[in-house]
XYZ file of C-alpha atoms in Angstrom:
336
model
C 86.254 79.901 -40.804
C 84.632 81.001 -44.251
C 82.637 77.891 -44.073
C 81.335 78.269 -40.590
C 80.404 81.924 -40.808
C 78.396 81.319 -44.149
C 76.817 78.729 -42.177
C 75.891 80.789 -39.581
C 74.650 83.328 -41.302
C 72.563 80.864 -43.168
C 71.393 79.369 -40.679
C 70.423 82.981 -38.804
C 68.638 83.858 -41.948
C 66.670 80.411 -41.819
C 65.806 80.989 -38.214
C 64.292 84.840 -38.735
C 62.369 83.279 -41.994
C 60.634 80.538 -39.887
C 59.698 82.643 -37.676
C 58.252 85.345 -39.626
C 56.778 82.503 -41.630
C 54.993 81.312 -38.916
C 53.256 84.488 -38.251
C 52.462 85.348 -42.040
C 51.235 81.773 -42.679
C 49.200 81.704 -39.562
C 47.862 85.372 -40.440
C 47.153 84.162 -44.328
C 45.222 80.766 -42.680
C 43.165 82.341 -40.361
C 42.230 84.758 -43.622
C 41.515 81.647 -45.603
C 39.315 79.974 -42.933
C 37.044 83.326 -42.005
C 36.357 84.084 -45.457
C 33.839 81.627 -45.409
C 33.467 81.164 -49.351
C 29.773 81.172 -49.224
C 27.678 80.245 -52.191
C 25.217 77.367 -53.009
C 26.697 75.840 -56.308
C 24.634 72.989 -56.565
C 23.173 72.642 -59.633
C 25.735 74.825 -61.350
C 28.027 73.754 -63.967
C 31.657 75.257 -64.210
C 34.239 75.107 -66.803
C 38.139 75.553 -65.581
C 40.868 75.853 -67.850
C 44.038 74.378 -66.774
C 42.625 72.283 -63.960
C 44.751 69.607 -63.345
C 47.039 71.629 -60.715
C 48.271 74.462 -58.981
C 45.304 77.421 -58.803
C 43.024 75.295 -61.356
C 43.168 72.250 -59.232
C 42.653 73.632 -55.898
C 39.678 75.874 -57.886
C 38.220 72.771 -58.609
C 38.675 71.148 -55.623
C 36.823 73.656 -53.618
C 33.949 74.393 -56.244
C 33.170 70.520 -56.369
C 33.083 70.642 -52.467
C 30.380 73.637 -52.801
C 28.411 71.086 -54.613
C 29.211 72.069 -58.741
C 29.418 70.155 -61.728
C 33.189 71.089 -62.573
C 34.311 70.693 -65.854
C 37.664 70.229 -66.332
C 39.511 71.819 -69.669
C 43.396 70.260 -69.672
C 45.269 69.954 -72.729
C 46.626 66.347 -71.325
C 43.774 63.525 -70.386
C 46.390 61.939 -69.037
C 47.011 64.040 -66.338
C 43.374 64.717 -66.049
C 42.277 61.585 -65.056
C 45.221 61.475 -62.226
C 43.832 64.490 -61.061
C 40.354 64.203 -61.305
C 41.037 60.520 -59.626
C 42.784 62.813 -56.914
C 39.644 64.684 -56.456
C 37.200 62.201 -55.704
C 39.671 60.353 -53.346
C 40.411 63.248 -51.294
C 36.372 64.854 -51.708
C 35.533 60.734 -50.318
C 37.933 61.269 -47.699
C 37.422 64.395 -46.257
C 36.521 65.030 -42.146
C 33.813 67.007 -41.134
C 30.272 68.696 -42.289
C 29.744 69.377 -45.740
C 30.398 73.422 -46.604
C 26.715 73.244 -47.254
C 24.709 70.613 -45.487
C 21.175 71.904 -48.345
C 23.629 71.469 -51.275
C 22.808 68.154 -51.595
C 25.460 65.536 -52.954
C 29.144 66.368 -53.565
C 29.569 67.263 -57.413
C 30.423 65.494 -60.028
C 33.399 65.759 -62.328
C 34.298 66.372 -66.055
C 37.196 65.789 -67.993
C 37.625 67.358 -71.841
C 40.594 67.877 -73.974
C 41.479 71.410 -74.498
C 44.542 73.189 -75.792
C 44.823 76.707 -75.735
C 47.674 76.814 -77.975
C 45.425 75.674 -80.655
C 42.868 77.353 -82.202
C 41.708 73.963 -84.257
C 41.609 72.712 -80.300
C 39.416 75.558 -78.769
C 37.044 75.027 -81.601
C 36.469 71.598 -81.365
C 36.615 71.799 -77.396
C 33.549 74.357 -77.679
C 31.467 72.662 -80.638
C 31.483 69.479 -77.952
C 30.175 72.089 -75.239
C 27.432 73.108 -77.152
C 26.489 69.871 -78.321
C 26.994 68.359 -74.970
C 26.371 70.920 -72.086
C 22.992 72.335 -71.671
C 24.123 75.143 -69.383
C 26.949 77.040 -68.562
C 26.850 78.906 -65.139
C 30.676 79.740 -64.890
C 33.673 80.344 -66.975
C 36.927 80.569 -65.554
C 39.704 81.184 -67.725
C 42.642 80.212 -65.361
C 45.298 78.069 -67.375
C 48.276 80.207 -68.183
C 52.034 79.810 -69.418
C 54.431 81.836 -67.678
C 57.953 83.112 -69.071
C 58.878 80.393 -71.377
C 61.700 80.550 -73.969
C 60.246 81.878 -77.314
C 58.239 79.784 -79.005
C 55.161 79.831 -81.178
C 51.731 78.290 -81.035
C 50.142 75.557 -83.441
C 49.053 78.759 -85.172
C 51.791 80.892 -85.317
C 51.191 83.479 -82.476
C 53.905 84.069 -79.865
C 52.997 81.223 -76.931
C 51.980 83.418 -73.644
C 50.257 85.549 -76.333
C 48.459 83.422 -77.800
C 47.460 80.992 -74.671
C 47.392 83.343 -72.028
C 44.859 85.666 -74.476
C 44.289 84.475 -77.644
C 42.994 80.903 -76.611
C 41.072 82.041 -73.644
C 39.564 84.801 -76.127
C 38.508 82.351 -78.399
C 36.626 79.962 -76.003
C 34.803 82.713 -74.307
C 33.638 84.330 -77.418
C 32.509 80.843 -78.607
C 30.896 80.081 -75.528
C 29.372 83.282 -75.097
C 25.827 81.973 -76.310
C 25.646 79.431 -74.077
C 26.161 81.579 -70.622
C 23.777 83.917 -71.892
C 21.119 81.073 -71.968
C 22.588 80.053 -68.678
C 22.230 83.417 -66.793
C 22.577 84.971 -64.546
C 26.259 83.562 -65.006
C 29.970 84.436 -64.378
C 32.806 84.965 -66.427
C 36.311 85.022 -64.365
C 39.511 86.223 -65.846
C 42.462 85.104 -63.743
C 45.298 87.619 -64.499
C 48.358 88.796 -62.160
C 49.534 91.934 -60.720
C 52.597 91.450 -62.851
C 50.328 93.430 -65.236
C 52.022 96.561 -64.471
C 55.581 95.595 -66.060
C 53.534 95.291 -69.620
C 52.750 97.207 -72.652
C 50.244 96.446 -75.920
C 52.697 96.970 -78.400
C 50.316 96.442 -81.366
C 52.955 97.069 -83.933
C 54.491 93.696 -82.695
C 51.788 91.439 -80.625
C 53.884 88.420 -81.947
C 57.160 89.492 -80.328
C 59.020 88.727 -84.040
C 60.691 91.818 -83.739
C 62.054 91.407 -80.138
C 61.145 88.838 -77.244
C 61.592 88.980 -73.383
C 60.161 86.398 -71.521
C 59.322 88.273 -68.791
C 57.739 91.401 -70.574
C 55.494 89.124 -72.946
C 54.087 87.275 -69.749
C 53.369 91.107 -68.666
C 51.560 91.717 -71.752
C 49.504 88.707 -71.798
C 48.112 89.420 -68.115
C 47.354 93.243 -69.494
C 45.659 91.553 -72.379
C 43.696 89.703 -69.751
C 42.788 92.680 -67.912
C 41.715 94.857 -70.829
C 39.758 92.011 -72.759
C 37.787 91.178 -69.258
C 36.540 95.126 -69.344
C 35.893 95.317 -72.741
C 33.789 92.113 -72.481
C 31.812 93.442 -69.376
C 31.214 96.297 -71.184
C 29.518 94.201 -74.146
C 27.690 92.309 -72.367
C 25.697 95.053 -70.202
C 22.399 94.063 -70.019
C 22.930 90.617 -70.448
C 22.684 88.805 -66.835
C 26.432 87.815 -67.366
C 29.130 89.751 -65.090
C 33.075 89.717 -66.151
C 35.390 89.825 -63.315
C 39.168 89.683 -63.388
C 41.876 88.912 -60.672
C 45.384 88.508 -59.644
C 45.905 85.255 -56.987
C 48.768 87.101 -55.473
C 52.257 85.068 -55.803
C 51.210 81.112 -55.510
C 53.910 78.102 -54.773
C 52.783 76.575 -58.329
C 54.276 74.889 -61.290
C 53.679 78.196 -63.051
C 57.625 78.972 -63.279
C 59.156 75.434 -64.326
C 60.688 78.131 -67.333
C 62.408 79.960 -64.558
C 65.868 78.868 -64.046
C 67.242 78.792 -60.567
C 70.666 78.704 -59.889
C 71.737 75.146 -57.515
C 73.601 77.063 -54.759
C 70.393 79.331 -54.476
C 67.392 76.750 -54.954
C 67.557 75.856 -51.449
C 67.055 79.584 -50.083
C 64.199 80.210 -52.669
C 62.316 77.176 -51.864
C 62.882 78.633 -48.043
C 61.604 81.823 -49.126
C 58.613 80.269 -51.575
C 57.562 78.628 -48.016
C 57.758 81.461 -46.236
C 55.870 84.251 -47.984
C 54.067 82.746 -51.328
C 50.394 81.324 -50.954
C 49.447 77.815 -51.343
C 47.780 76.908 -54.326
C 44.429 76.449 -52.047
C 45.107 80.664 -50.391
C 46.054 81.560 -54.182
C 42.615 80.232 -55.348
C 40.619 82.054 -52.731
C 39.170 84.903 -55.038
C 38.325 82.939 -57.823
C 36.190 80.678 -56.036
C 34.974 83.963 -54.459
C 33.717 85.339 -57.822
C 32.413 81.811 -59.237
C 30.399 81.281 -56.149
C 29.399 84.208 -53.599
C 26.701 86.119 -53.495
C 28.385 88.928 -52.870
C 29.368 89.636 -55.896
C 26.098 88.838 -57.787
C 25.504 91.516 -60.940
C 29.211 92.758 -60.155
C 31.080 93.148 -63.508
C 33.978 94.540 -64.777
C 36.222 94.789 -61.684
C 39.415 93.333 -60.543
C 40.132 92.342 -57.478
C 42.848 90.037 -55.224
C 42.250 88.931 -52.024
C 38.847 88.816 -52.235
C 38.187 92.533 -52.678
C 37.953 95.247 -55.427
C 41.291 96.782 -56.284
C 42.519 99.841 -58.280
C 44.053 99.433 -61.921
C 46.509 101.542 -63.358
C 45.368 104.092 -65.680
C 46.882 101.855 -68.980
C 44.604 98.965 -67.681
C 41.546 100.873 -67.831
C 41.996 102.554 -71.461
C 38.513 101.969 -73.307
C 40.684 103.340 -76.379
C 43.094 100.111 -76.371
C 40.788 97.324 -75.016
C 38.373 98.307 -78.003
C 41.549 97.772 -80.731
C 42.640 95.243 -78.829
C 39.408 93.301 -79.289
C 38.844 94.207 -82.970
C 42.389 92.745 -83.896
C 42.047 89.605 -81.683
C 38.989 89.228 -83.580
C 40.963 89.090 -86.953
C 43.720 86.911 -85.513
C 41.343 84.160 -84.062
C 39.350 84.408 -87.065
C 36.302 84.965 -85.512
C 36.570 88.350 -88.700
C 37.974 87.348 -91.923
């Protein structure tokens, strides 16, 4: 009788989640197909950390659609080349008129080794940029690491820390040079609204005295947020805009950490259906702010969804993004 009632109820619960699934999904696609990501990127050349799935991937599906040279920055060729070979297929395949029938020929494709758990990586990544790349139009610093055990980086920094921020504020400082030639150009900051659970403890940025997973992740995404605005604020004047953004929550690989019990996986992954984007909804706004027109000579804002947002008063203080900066500076070595 147990049995059967549990079953029931289960089965109840299934039947309400389908059917509000139905109407969110519908509701969320119908969003995704008027928003009409506008944009000529022909021409353009983008760099994408962490490309090779979940919001990276479907970033670069849709940018390399719009017409741009996507470079892809993965820590594991590999997997790269699985994706990228994923790409073309699927870009060869595809039904229907081009996004933009003036853009000219589908784009084309990168793949280079990057590892933003090591600095000795990032450097090397970026002197092959420079050497290589005559242009930068668009950085977007999307790979991330979210709630793993603790562990350190190749250098020593806590590893959400130190990939999440540290990594990403490495690459951008040493690619800075080469946007600026490039602009007008974008720099996107992919963050989360997760944000709001964090603190910049700068007493212990490397989590030796106490770790939780969750928290640190927090941090990071602050770091994200308060680096982005400190950046935009630098580079005033300079034909380069800073954006940042939260995807909402995505059905990624994002929280392979994240234990879920065996009698419970099956009502999360019911749940994950029912109410968290797909990578492709998730990715919306960052292909908004590498590509629309909209937001041309916009800088220093976050938004989800596709629009400008608020920030909580400890994401906006000028005070902490400045000594946040100066002592990322120290710990990437970019000051002795």
């Amino acid at each position: 009788m147990a049995v059967a009632t549990v079953a029931a109820l289960l089965a109840a619960l299934g039947g309400g989640l389908w059917l509000v699934a139905r109407r969110f999904v519908g509701t969320r696609t119908q969003r995704l197909h008027s928003s009409g990501n506008s944009g000529h990127m022909h021409g353009k050349t983008v760099l994408i950390t962490g490309a090779n799935s979940g919001l990276g991937r479907a970033t670069a599906a849709e940018l390399l659609r719009l017409g741009a040279r996507v470079i892809m920055g993965c820590r594991d060729r590999t997997r790269a080349e699985e994706t990228a070979g994923q790409l073309r297929r699927e870009l060869s395949q595809a039904e229907g008129p081009r996004p933009d029938p003036d853009a000219g020929a589908a784009g084309e494709l990168v793949i280079k080794e990057l590892d933003l758990a090591s600095l000795r990586s990032v450097r090397a990544f970026c002197q092959e940029m420079l050497q290589e790349e005559p242009r930068l139009d668009v950085l977007i610093n999307n790979a991330g690491i979210f709630q793993c055990p603790y562990m350190k980086t190749e250098d020593g920094f806590e590893m959400q820390f130190g990939v999440n921020h540290l990594g990403h504020f490495l690459l951008t400082n040493l690619l800075l040079g080469l946007l600026k030639s490039s602009s007008p150009s974008r720099i996107v900051v992919v963050s989360s609204k997760l944000y709001k659970y964090g603190d910049i403890n700068f007493e212990d940025l490397n989590s030796e005295q106490s770790y939780n997973k969750s928290f640190c992740y927090s941090r990071s995404k602050l770091a994200n947020i308060l680096f982005a605005r400190e950046l935009a604020r630098r580079l005033e004047g300079t034909n380069v805009t800073v954006n940042v953004l939260h995807p909402g929550i995505v059905r990624t690989n994002l929280g392979r950490h994240i234990n879920i019990p065996l009698l419970v996986k099956p009502l999360f992954n019911l749940v994950s259906w029912a109410f968290f984007k797909t990578p492709i909804e998730g990715a919306q706004t960052s292909i908004y702010l590498a590509s629309s027109p909209e937001v041309e000579g916009v800088s220093g804002k976050y938004f989800g969804d596709c629009k400008e947002e608020e920030l909580l008063p400890k994401a906006m203080d000028e005070s902490v993004a400045r000594k946040l900066w100066d002592i990322s500076e120290v710990m990437v070595g970019i000051l002795k």
